[in-house]
Every structure is written in structure tokens, then in C-alpha cells.
């Protein structure tokens, strides 16, 4: 019987012996080798990066000022600029890049951004809500005034009732200097004002730097502020709450071999690598808003109707717009009862409440809640739930706040002396004031329409305009008692975490001390301009704190209970 069993299973026995022998050899051979247990980001590296450049200095270590040299010449840069000015195209150029002492060869470099880029360079642009396909760019595109893009005559222009612009704002809009110079930028419209994208795998497939395929090299935005604190501080606030957000750090960037280094903010891209890092099930699909001010209305089941509204960023071969269309249809057509009962079957409502709270608390109108801009939706096929993600926060801390109840517009103080954005209503009731301002540009002093391309009519029953702060998801969410109560609960909690603890002003001090020390040795920027800009940020936090303290919600009375 034993012989029969031995003959019957001899193949299994031989396989087992071979396996044991292999393991003995493996242990013997690797006995002196280090075996690393990869987790999360390291797993991403092995899966998406074939050639990964490493460095002892983490590129998003925000306790140091990083040093980047782009090893190219002025000819490459000039060609890049001229191409954009003539065609609006942002072509990649192959360059070698030195990052904190590590050389990475054949990296793709291109211009990045819409509004911040066009404000500095002018030239052809995709238009309001347009820009590059593929979701690679961001920011709102400023209006193309007049039939040929000229500024309207401010002599007879009437601001909306209640809006009192600063002299600096009036000068900027009437052509007395650029917006970038007016609002505190350290540059003069040159290389220092232009955002870039480094794409490590553009010319070498599978090439990464510390597992990242792309790194954004960002300015302080269209309404520039020499402190460059807005995005790092806002993202720090979001991260401190345990919410997925792009990592940031500061860098002195030498844009050509012969140029002086300039201060930039480095930012992690929201892409598949980002999703792999933050979501246990990362095989879903990521959508990015492309059309600024879109109100989230359902347009029908034809996917082509949404191609200019959202760009699909991941899982392109195995997924499409179907989940997003289904969600938008629900938001548009559900009854109030259905919306209240079933929204959580489609959407992470706690994450959305937190999103609305944070961007309100930090007065970021350049978001879904303000201008319908700068957000991603990630769809998890397992849970069939969408989660909202933040992107591009460099216009936060009141930089694009409306002047009618919002405490001013475009930086500094408004005509009444209140700090910009400090009095942003906690229920977003004045989030459309930015749009009310630009409505004045629809007609010039003689009644001729001058801004047709910018003031695009939405096809909803309200006749709302793109970029006017109207968003069905936001509005229905805050009009539903259960979700309003959730919003208020999260508002009180996040207020305690961010404002009562003082962590944000502490972070401002930490960043400014670090940069000031670095600047003393390296002369990266004008220290006086930097100090003044930092004070603007600190003034915002002080004024915002004072305003929030006096609101009914934070002084003990909730609207949801009224």
C-alpha cells in the first residue's frame, strides 16, 4: 500500500524536495542581503517605475529648501515661451535636471497652468474652463475682455453696489502694471513668474524620481503673493486632518544654466501614484474638473457631452464616464427626499462636508464651492462611492474673495479696511460675489456686449453663469437639513483643530523662519517684500479668527436648529 502511494504521488514528492532545495539555496545566497518589506509608496515604485532615481533627501521634505538646477539654455526656454505665445501649446522639451545633488537625465519640461501662465505671458489660451486636455493644468482662466481681448475703459465703469476696490486693484485692472506686480510678486514677468511641470517619464518610459512620475513647479498663482505660503499652508491644514492632499515643499530653482535660482513651491500631482498612496482600492477611476464653473448638471447619457467638463485621469482603457454620469443624473433629478436618503450611496458625504468647511474656513473661492474649480472625484468600483479631492490651493486665504461681504477682492484690504476673505460667510452665501463683479463687464459704457466668451450662459432654469458660484451638489447638500447639520458639526470640529490650536500661524512662522535663514545665505528673494507678504497672511488669520468667533455657529447657535 505504501509502495502504491509512493508511486502514485512521486511527482508531488519530487516537487516538494525541489522546493526545499531551492529555499535552502535562496537562504544561503541571500543570507547577507538586506530584504526590504515594501509598503505603499515603495509598492507604487516597483509597479509603475522601471528606473527610479533615489535621494537621501525626500523631495517633499518641507523642513528644507530644495535645490533644483535645470540644465538647459536660454534658447530652449525662449522656444518654449514663443511656442505658447503663438499657439497656446505647451510642448515638452528634453532637459537634464539636478535635484538636491542627484542628476536625472532626459526629463520632460514644459510650461504649466492656465490663468497664472497667461497672466504673465499672454498669448493664445484655451479660454475659460479650457486649457490642456488630460487634466494636466489648473487654475481659472481670466476673462478675454472685448472683441480682441482688450481691457474695458474703467473711466465710466461702475462697480457692483457695496464693492469698494483698492487703488491697487483699480490700477491693475486699468493697465497700470501687471496683476502679478500689483499683488506682491517678486518678479517682473520673466522666468520667475512662470509655472512648470517636470515629467520624468515623458522621454524615458518608466523613469521616476522617488516614485514620482511628475512634479509640479508652481508659482503663487494669478494673484501673486511674495510669501508663497497659500498652497503650502492650505495643504498642511488639510493634511493635518488626515485628508488626502498633495504634498508640497519649497525649492530654489535655477531655470537655465546661466540664471539665478528663484523660489518656487513643488507640488505632488494627483494621479495614479497619488491614488495608490492614499486609497486601499486604487483600481477605480479618477476624474478632474476641466470646465471652470460647471454647475454639475446632468446633460444626458452621451459620454461625449461630458468630455469638456471632466477629464478622465486613470483607468482609461477599462472605465469611462458611466459612473460619473449616473452620479450627476442623481444629483440633478433626485427629489429632496431621495437626495437626503440616498446621496451617501453615491458619495462620501463626510469627506464632502470637510471639503466645504476647509475651503470656506480658509476663504478659497478657487474651489468647487466658490467658482466650481480645482477638484477631483475618485470613484471606487468596490464601494461604488465617489470621494472629492482638493487640487491647486494657491489662491486660498482670501486671495480671490468677493468684495460684497467677503472682505475685499484680490488681496490686501478692501475699501472698508477689512482683510480680504476674512468675512467670508460660513454658509457660502456670498461665494458668487466674484461672479457678480465680472457681470459688470458684460456691457461697456455704451451698452455693447464685450465679454461674450467669458460670460457663458448655463442651460439650467436659473440662467446661472459659469463661474458664478452655482453648483448643484453644493447647493443641494447645504439645503438638506441632515447634511447641513453634518456640515455644522464638522465646521466646529475643524475650527477647533485649525484655529483654536494655532497650528496654522505656527506653520507660517516655521516656513518663514526656514526661508529667511536660507535667503540670508543664498539671496533667493527680496527679504522686505517677503516679510510684508508674510504679514498679509498673518493678518488674514487674525481677522478670520476674529470673524469666526463672532458667528452664530461658533458662538453656540446652529442654523440647522433654527
XYZ file of C-alpha atoms in Angstrom:
562
model
C 0.000 0.000 0.000
C 2.826 2.374 0.924
C 4.627 1.498 -2.301
C 1.455 2.213 -4.261
C 1.049 5.598 -2.607
C 4.699 6.407 -3.210
C 4.419 5.610 -6.900
C 1.131 7.450 -7.160
C 2.462 10.678 -5.628
C 6.099 10.592 -6.677
C 5.719 13.784 -8.735
C 4.439 15.694 -5.723
C 7.255 14.338 -3.570
C 9.879 15.316 -6.136
C 8.343 18.782 -6.401
C 8.434 19.153 -2.626
C 12.107 18.085 -2.489
C 12.944 20.550 -5.255
C 11.147 23.342 -3.401
C 13.082 22.633 -0.175
C 16.361 22.591 -2.091
C 15.505 25.904 -3.742
C 14.682 27.544 -0.409
C 17.958 26.318 1.113
C 19.899 27.789 -1.801
C 17.918 31.035 -1.606
C 18.580 31.491 2.098
C 22.262 30.637 1.624
C 22.647 33.089 -1.263
C 20.678 35.931 0.299
C 21.775 35.387 3.840
C 23.911 38.502 3.820
C 21.498 40.551 1.705
C 19.002 43.104 3.058
C 15.409 42.142 2.314
C 13.033 45.127 2.347
C 9.344 44.750 3.163
C 7.823 47.255 0.743
C 4.772 49.215 1.806
C 2.537 51.561 -0.112
C 4.778 54.142 -1.840
C 7.516 51.558 -2.334
C 4.977 49.224 -3.901
C 3.974 52.033 -6.217
C 7.611 52.465 -7.188
C 8.059 48.818 -8.129
C 4.800 48.699 -10.081
C 4.958 51.988 -12.008
C 8.638 52.911 -12.028
C 11.135 50.897 -14.039
C 14.011 53.283 -13.418
C 13.642 55.156 -10.153
C 16.158 57.761 -9.016
C 16.594 57.876 -5.249
C 17.943 60.503 -2.887
C 18.513 60.724 0.849
C 16.532 63.985 0.786
C 12.786 63.448 0.300
C 11.616 65.834 -2.424
C 8.606 66.816 -0.299
C 10.505 67.287 2.935
C 9.148 70.718 3.854
C 11.744 71.341 6.562
C 14.433 72.160 3.998
C 14.693 74.351 0.918
C 15.410 72.051 -2.007
C 17.784 72.942 -4.818
C 16.964 72.197 -8.451
C 19.044 73.040 -11.496
C 17.505 72.650 -14.941
C 20.500 72.082 -17.178
C 19.373 73.783 -20.350
C 19.974 77.125 -22.039
C 18.051 80.275 -22.864
C 17.324 79.057 -26.396
C 15.263 76.145 -25.097
C 13.387 78.394 -22.711
C 12.745 81.058 -25.369
C 11.408 78.446 -27.792
C 9.089 77.126 -25.097
C 7.719 80.616 -24.428
C 7.336 81.596 -28.073
C 5.502 78.367 -28.882
C 2.993 79.077 -26.137
C 2.506 82.702 -27.143
C 1.871 81.801 -30.771
C -0.158 78.607 -30.446
C -1.114 78.141 -26.808
C 0.719 74.825 -26.918
C 2.794 73.602 -24.000
C 5.338 71.345 -25.619
C 7.754 69.137 -23.702
C 11.480 69.720 -24.044
C 14.106 67.196 -23.001
C 16.373 68.521 -20.262
C 18.705 67.169 -17.607
C 17.745 68.077 -14.052
C 19.828 68.118 -10.874
C 17.626 67.622 -7.801
C 19.315 68.010 -4.432
C 22.558 66.764 -5.948
C 21.103 63.844 -7.940
C 21.244 64.083 -11.737
C 18.206 62.856 -13.704
C 18.662 62.817 -17.466
C 16.195 63.264 -20.309
C 13.355 64.746 -18.243
C 10.340 66.361 -19.895
C 9.951 70.069 -19.088
C 7.002 72.167 -20.155
C 5.031 75.225 -19.138
C 2.134 74.606 -16.789
C -1.053 76.368 -15.774
C -3.712 78.473 -17.431
C -4.506 81.714 -15.636
C -1.193 82.155 -13.855
C 0.691 81.397 -17.066
C -1.388 83.567 -19.392
C -1.406 86.468 -16.950
C 2.370 86.644 -17.261
C 2.956 85.598 -20.862
C -0.257 86.494 -22.660
C -0.602 84.712 -25.980
C -3.052 82.066 -27.088
C -5.045 80.325 -24.402
C -7.677 77.640 -24.271
C -10.250 80.030 -22.850
C -12.389 79.970 -19.778
C -12.507 76.468 -18.459
C -10.485 75.188 -21.357
C -6.782 74.595 -21.236
C -4.944 71.390 -21.907
C -6.774 68.124 -22.205
C -5.812 65.288 -19.974
C -6.279 67.313 -16.832
C -2.678 68.405 -16.642
C -3.420 72.066 -15.979
C -5.354 74.037 -13.490
C -6.491 77.410 -12.301
C -9.216 79.643 -13.656
C -8.690 81.408 -16.949
C -9.306 85.158 -16.684
C -11.866 86.761 -18.985
C -10.946 87.720 -22.508
C -12.289 91.266 -22.384
C -13.555 92.879 -25.548
C -13.771 91.505 -29.038
C -9.986 91.498 -29.331
C -9.236 90.809 -25.683
C -8.692 94.463 -24.721
C -9.421 95.764 -21.239
C -12.605 97.839 -20.889
C -12.335 101.549 -20.158
C -12.555 101.985 -16.397
C -13.420 105.696 -16.631
C -17.176 105.075 -16.788
C -17.142 101.642 -15.199
C -19.480 101.117 -12.237
C -18.595 98.549 -9.575
C -21.401 96.463 -8.058
C -23.195 98.087 -5.155
C -21.242 97.508 -1.963
C -17.927 96.826 -3.701
C -15.170 99.296 -2.886
C -11.969 98.346 -4.723
C -8.487 99.184 -3.532
C -6.473 101.689 -5.523
C -4.027 98.894 -6.319
C -6.819 96.797 -7.788
C -8.143 99.680 -9.898
C -4.641 100.425 -11.161
C -4.084 96.788 -12.066
C -7.359 96.360 -13.937
C -6.839 99.624 -15.832
C -3.416 98.544 -17.026
C -1.131 100.343 -14.568
C 1.275 97.478 -14.100
C 0.552 93.769 -14.240
C -1.632 91.939 -11.766
C 1.387 89.913 -10.789
C 3.404 93.001 -9.864
C 0.476 94.761 -8.199
C -0.215 91.964 -5.775
C 3.240 91.365 -4.443
C 5.106 89.105 -6.847
C 8.877 89.295 -6.698
C 9.356 89.027 -10.442
C 8.947 91.215 -13.489
C 7.131 88.935 -15.881
C 10.181 86.826 -16.609
C 11.075 83.221 -15.931
C 10.366 83.633 -12.216
C 6.636 84.144 -12.801
C 6.072 81.047 -14.903
C 4.929 77.645 -13.570
C 6.417 74.440 -14.980
C 5.910 70.696 -14.965
C 8.708 68.140 -14.680
C 7.673 64.821 -16.260
C 10.298 62.185 -15.652
C 8.772 59.544 -17.923
C 7.984 61.752 -20.914
C 11.056 60.631 -22.882
C 12.138 57.586 -20.859
C 9.341 55.115 -20.230
C 9.072 54.113 -16.584
C 11.521 56.727 -15.328
C 10.632 58.187 -11.915
C 12.164 60.301 -9.198
C 11.465 58.905 -5.713
C 8.445 57.089 -7.208
C 7.002 60.279 -8.723
C 6.444 60.440 -12.463
C 5.613 64.157 -12.358
C 6.317 67.103 -10.074
C 4.657 70.494 -10.454
C 6.888 73.553 -10.085
C 4.366 76.167 -9.018
C 4.124 79.915 -8.541
C 1.874 81.690 -6.070
C -0.966 81.995 -8.593
C -2.671 84.702 -10.610
C -2.962 86.985 -7.569
C 0.665 86.659 -6.581
C 1.928 86.989 -3.035
C 5.651 87.017 -2.381
C 5.341 84.764 0.677
C 4.181 81.809 -1.456
C 2.504 80.483 1.685
C -1.029 79.939 0.454
C -0.734 76.474 -1.052
C 1.731 75.009 1.481
C -0.325 76.288 4.435
C -3.664 75.191 2.991
C -2.358 71.746 2.105
C -0.781 71.452 5.543
C -4.152 72.254 7.108
C -5.858 69.558 5.043
C -3.130 67.005 5.732
C -3.270 67.692 9.477
C -6.878 66.487 9.400
C -5.857 63.181 7.814
C -7.356 64.061 4.426
C -5.534 63.066 1.197
C -3.818 66.093 -0.311
C -0.785 66.846 -2.467
C 2.468 67.180 -0.584
C 4.367 70.430 -1.054
C 7.819 71.823 -0.366
C 9.919 74.855 -1.256
C 12.754 74.923 -3.749
C 15.257 77.306 -5.200
C 15.031 76.541 -8.916
C 17.707 77.519 -11.408
C 15.778 77.615 -14.674
C 18.758 77.710 -17.023
C 22.451 77.077 -16.562
C 23.168 80.818 -16.567
C 20.263 82.077 -14.444
C 19.971 82.792 -10.739
C 17.817 80.469 -8.596
C 14.230 81.546 -7.884
C 11.841 80.401 -5.176
C 9.070 78.012 -6.210
C 6.662 75.645 -4.497
C 6.935 71.985 -5.517
C 3.655 70.070 -5.509
C 2.748 66.414 -5.874
C 0.471 65.651 -8.813
C -2.906 63.985 -8.247
C -2.520 60.908 -10.441
C -2.441 57.118 -10.230
C 0.574 57.242 -7.927
C -1.331 59.574 -5.605
C -4.393 57.288 -5.623
C -2.214 54.244 -4.939
C -0.741 56.025 -1.950
C -3.977 57.116 -0.300
C -6.683 54.625 -1.292
C -6.667 50.905 -0.358
C -8.600 50.109 -3.532
C -6.780 52.143 -6.157
C -8.180 50.436 -9.244
C -11.028 52.928 -9.565
C -11.267 55.898 -11.885
C -10.176 59.488 -11.253
C -11.975 62.433 -12.861
C -10.758 66.033 -12.887
C -12.961 69.072 -13.424
C -11.913 70.803 -16.642
C -14.686 73.337 -17.171
C -14.427 76.045 -14.564
C -17.791 76.975 -13.095
C -19.690 73.959 -14.368
C -22.750 73.552 -12.142
C -22.761 69.715 -12.216
C -25.983 69.430 -14.219
C -26.854 66.147 -15.911
C -26.776 66.615 -19.697
C -27.857 63.175 -20.882
C -26.273 59.754 -21.217
C -23.965 60.580 -24.126
C -20.395 60.489 -22.715
C -19.178 62.999 -25.302
C -21.291 65.663 -23.602
C -19.000 65.480 -20.581
C -15.611 65.306 -22.281
C -15.067 69.061 -21.974
C -16.380 69.166 -18.405
C -14.333 66.415 -16.774
C -11.162 64.708 -17.916
C -10.675 61.043 -17.073
C -7.247 60.695 -15.485
C -6.898 56.974 -14.704
C -8.134 53.547 -15.796
C -8.713 54.941 -19.252
C -8.753 51.572 -21.030
C -11.079 49.844 -18.567
C -13.523 52.564 -17.494
C -15.415 55.544 -18.881
C -17.758 58.322 -17.780
C -20.623 55.995 -16.842
C -20.262 56.220 -13.024
C -19.904 59.995 -13.176
C -22.918 60.444 -15.446
C -25.024 58.282 -13.136
C -23.974 60.403 -10.166
C -24.674 63.704 -11.935
C -28.084 62.428 -13.001
C -28.929 61.584 -9.398
C -27.798 64.999 -8.146
C -29.835 66.752 -10.844
C -33.042 64.705 -10.845
C -33.469 63.211 -7.354
C -36.292 64.581 -5.248
C -35.357 66.273 -1.994
C -36.320 63.129 -0.095
C -34.322 60.876 -2.418
C -31.331 63.196 -2.237
C -31.326 63.197 1.559
C -31.816 59.448 1.833
C -29.568 58.191 -0.950
C -26.695 60.654 -1.501
C -24.439 58.610 0.779
C -24.948 55.640 -1.569
C -23.132 57.635 -4.261
C -20.829 59.970 -2.383
C -18.626 60.217 0.712
C -20.710 62.881 2.447
C -18.341 63.340 5.396
C -15.416 63.980 3.051
C -17.559 66.492 1.160
C -18.618 68.270 4.340
C -14.953 68.531 5.320
C -14.092 69.839 1.855
C -16.710 72.585 2.050
C -15.692 73.512 5.590
C -11.962 73.749 4.899
C -12.266 75.827 1.744
C -14.745 78.120 3.452
C -12.695 78.478 6.617
C -9.597 79.315 4.568
C -11.563 81.516 2.139
C -10.671 79.605 -1.020
C -13.084 80.723 -3.714
C -10.972 78.981 -6.351
C -12.606 75.668 -5.442
C -15.794 73.713 -6.122
C -17.656 75.721 -3.503
C -16.619 79.077 -4.912
C -16.024 79.003 -8.660
C -16.677 75.320 -9.312
C -12.970 74.792 -9.868
C -9.970 72.689 -8.829
C -11.302 69.374 -7.636
C -11.129 65.689 -8.481
C -13.689 62.942 -7.996
C -12.366 59.450 -7.338
C -14.740 56.531 -7.936
C -14.166 53.270 -6.062
C -15.606 50.324 -8.001
C -15.764 48.205 -4.850
C -17.866 50.571 -2.757
C -19.401 52.395 -5.749
C -18.732 55.630 -3.866
C -17.210 58.906 -5.085
C -14.743 60.861 -2.944
C -13.859 64.504 -3.569
C -10.197 65.548 -3.626
C -8.624 69.001 -3.474
C -6.154 70.356 -6.001
C -4.460 73.732 -6.563
C -4.928 75.865 -3.463
C -2.608 78.747 -4.268
C -5.481 81.260 -4.400
C -6.716 80.429 -0.889
C -6.509 82.594 2.258
C -8.774 85.209 0.719
C -6.875 85.938 -2.495
C -9.940 85.566 -4.738
C -12.627 86.533 -2.247
C -15.595 88.634 -3.302
C -15.892 92.222 -2.173
C -19.540 92.080 -1.112
C -19.490 90.506 2.308
C -16.248 88.718 1.553
C -13.980 91.430 2.847
C -12.379 92.595 -0.369
C -11.125 91.234 -3.654
C -7.737 90.228 -4.918
C -5.534 90.685 -1.906
C -4.866 93.116 0.886
C -7.738 95.152 2.269
C -10.860 96.406 0.575
C -12.118 99.956 0.672
C -13.669 99.428 4.101
C -10.377 98.272 5.606
C -11.334 94.644 6.195
C -8.847 91.929 5.300
C -9.585 90.120 2.051
C -11.663 86.991 2.621
C -11.786 87.356 6.389
C -15.551 87.827 6.424
C -16.442 85.047 4.019
C -19.851 83.796 5.143
C -19.591 80.349 6.731
C -22.522 79.013 4.680
C -21.030 80.149 1.350
C -23.839 82.637 0.813
C -21.522 85.196 -0.774
C -19.447 82.730 -2.787
C -20.916 84.068 -6.020
C -19.766 87.635 -5.403
C -16.677 87.057 -7.516
C -19.010 86.437 -10.433
C -21.192 89.439 -9.646
C -18.131 91.600 -10.084
C -17.375 90.269 -13.546
C -21.028 90.564 -14.594
C -20.337 94.281 -14.839
C -18.051 93.574 -17.791
C -20.895 92.192 -19.900
C -21.660 95.650 -21.182
C -19.391 98.619 -21.688
C -20.389 102.238 -21.121
C -22.341 102.278 -24.397
C -24.190 99.049 -23.683
C -22.256 96.926 -26.175
C -21.591 93.361 -25.079
C -17.836 92.955 -24.703
C -17.287 89.689 -22.896
C -19.238 87.041 -24.774
C -16.561 84.370 -24.487
C -16.238 84.748 -20.731
C -19.860 85.161 -19.657
C -21.188 81.869 -20.969
C -24.811 81.175 -20.153
C -25.581 77.902 -18.423
C -28.583 75.982 -19.746
C -30.257 75.483 -16.403
C -33.544 77.021 -15.376
C -31.883 79.629 -13.172
C -29.834 81.029 -16.030
C -26.765 80.966 -13.810
C -23.451 81.766 -15.387
C -20.314 79.754 -15.482
C -18.029 80.620 -12.611
C -20.713 82.352 -10.568
C -20.555 80.082 -7.532
C -23.514 77.917 -8.526
C -23.003 74.185 -8.021
C -25.936 71.798 -7.700
C -24.128 69.356 -5.458
C -23.009 72.058 -3.039
C -26.361 73.838 -3.013
C -28.485 70.739 -2.518
C -26.100 69.457 0.136
C -26.355 72.611 2.247
C -30.118 72.870 1.683
C -30.680 69.380 3.128
C -31.160 69.535 6.898
C -29.230 66.356 7.729
C -26.244 67.390 5.611
C -26.379 70.958 6.906
C -26.209 69.570 10.432
C -23.225 67.420 9.417
C -21.549 70.475 7.868
C -22.027 72.464 11.056
C -20.681 69.651 13.224
C -17.595 69.329 11.041
C -17.170 73.101 10.957
C -16.968 73.296 14.748
C -14.572 70.358 14.908
C -12.246 71.622 12.173
C -12.313 75.146 13.601
C -11.025 73.784 16.886
C -8.332 71.750 15.125
C -7.066 74.540 12.876
C -7.792 77.843 14.592
C -8.090 77.199 18.314
C -4.826 75.254 18.348
C -2.915 77.938 16.441
C -1.178 75.342 14.262
C -1.564 77.357 11.062
C 0.130 80.512 12.298
C 2.792 78.320 13.887
C 3.380 76.748 10.473
C 3.589 80.193 8.879
C 6.308 81.104 11.375
C 8.089 77.803 10.748
C 8.132 78.265 6.977
C 9.085 81.941 7.123
C 11.931 81.288 9.577
C 13.284 78.491 7.377
C 13.120 80.565 4.200
C 14.532 83.672 5.843
C 17.557 81.743 7.094
C 18.081 80.189 3.671
C 17.681 83.560 1.996
C 20.289 85.152 4.254
C 22.883 82.772 2.823
C 21.592 82.406 -0.737
C 19.780 85.672 -1.625
C 16.863 83.847 -3.190
C 14.353 86.725 -2.973
C 13.755 90.278 -1.753
C 13.511 89.881 2.017
C 11.478 93.059 2.585
C 8.865 92.035 0.015
C 8.750 88.591 1.573
C 8.285 89.927 5.111
C 5.449 92.206 4.000
C 3.721 89.330 2.219
C 4.025 87.047 5.243
C 2.368 89.724 7.344
C -0.572 89.801 4.916
C -1.097 86.091 5.562
C -0.843 86.524 9.330
C -3.309 89.422 9.149
C -5.734 87.156 7.311
C -5.596 84.506 10.013
C -6.067 87.067 12.774
C -9.024 88.712 11.045
C -10.589 85.410 10.028
C -10.320 84.109 13.584
C -11.981 87.237 14.956
C -14.798 86.973 12.428
C -15.429 83.265 13.004
C -15.526 83.701 16.760
C -18.491 86.023 16.410
C -20.567 83.839 14.097
C -23.731 82.289 15.468
C -22.469 78.783 14.741
C -19.235 79.106 16.681
C -20.797 81.126 19.452
C -23.375 78.443 20.174
C -26.279 78.570 17.701
C -26.637 76.298 14.658
C -28.697 77.233 11.619
C -29.855 73.619 11.362
C -31.576 74.016 14.738
C -33.475 77.162 13.781
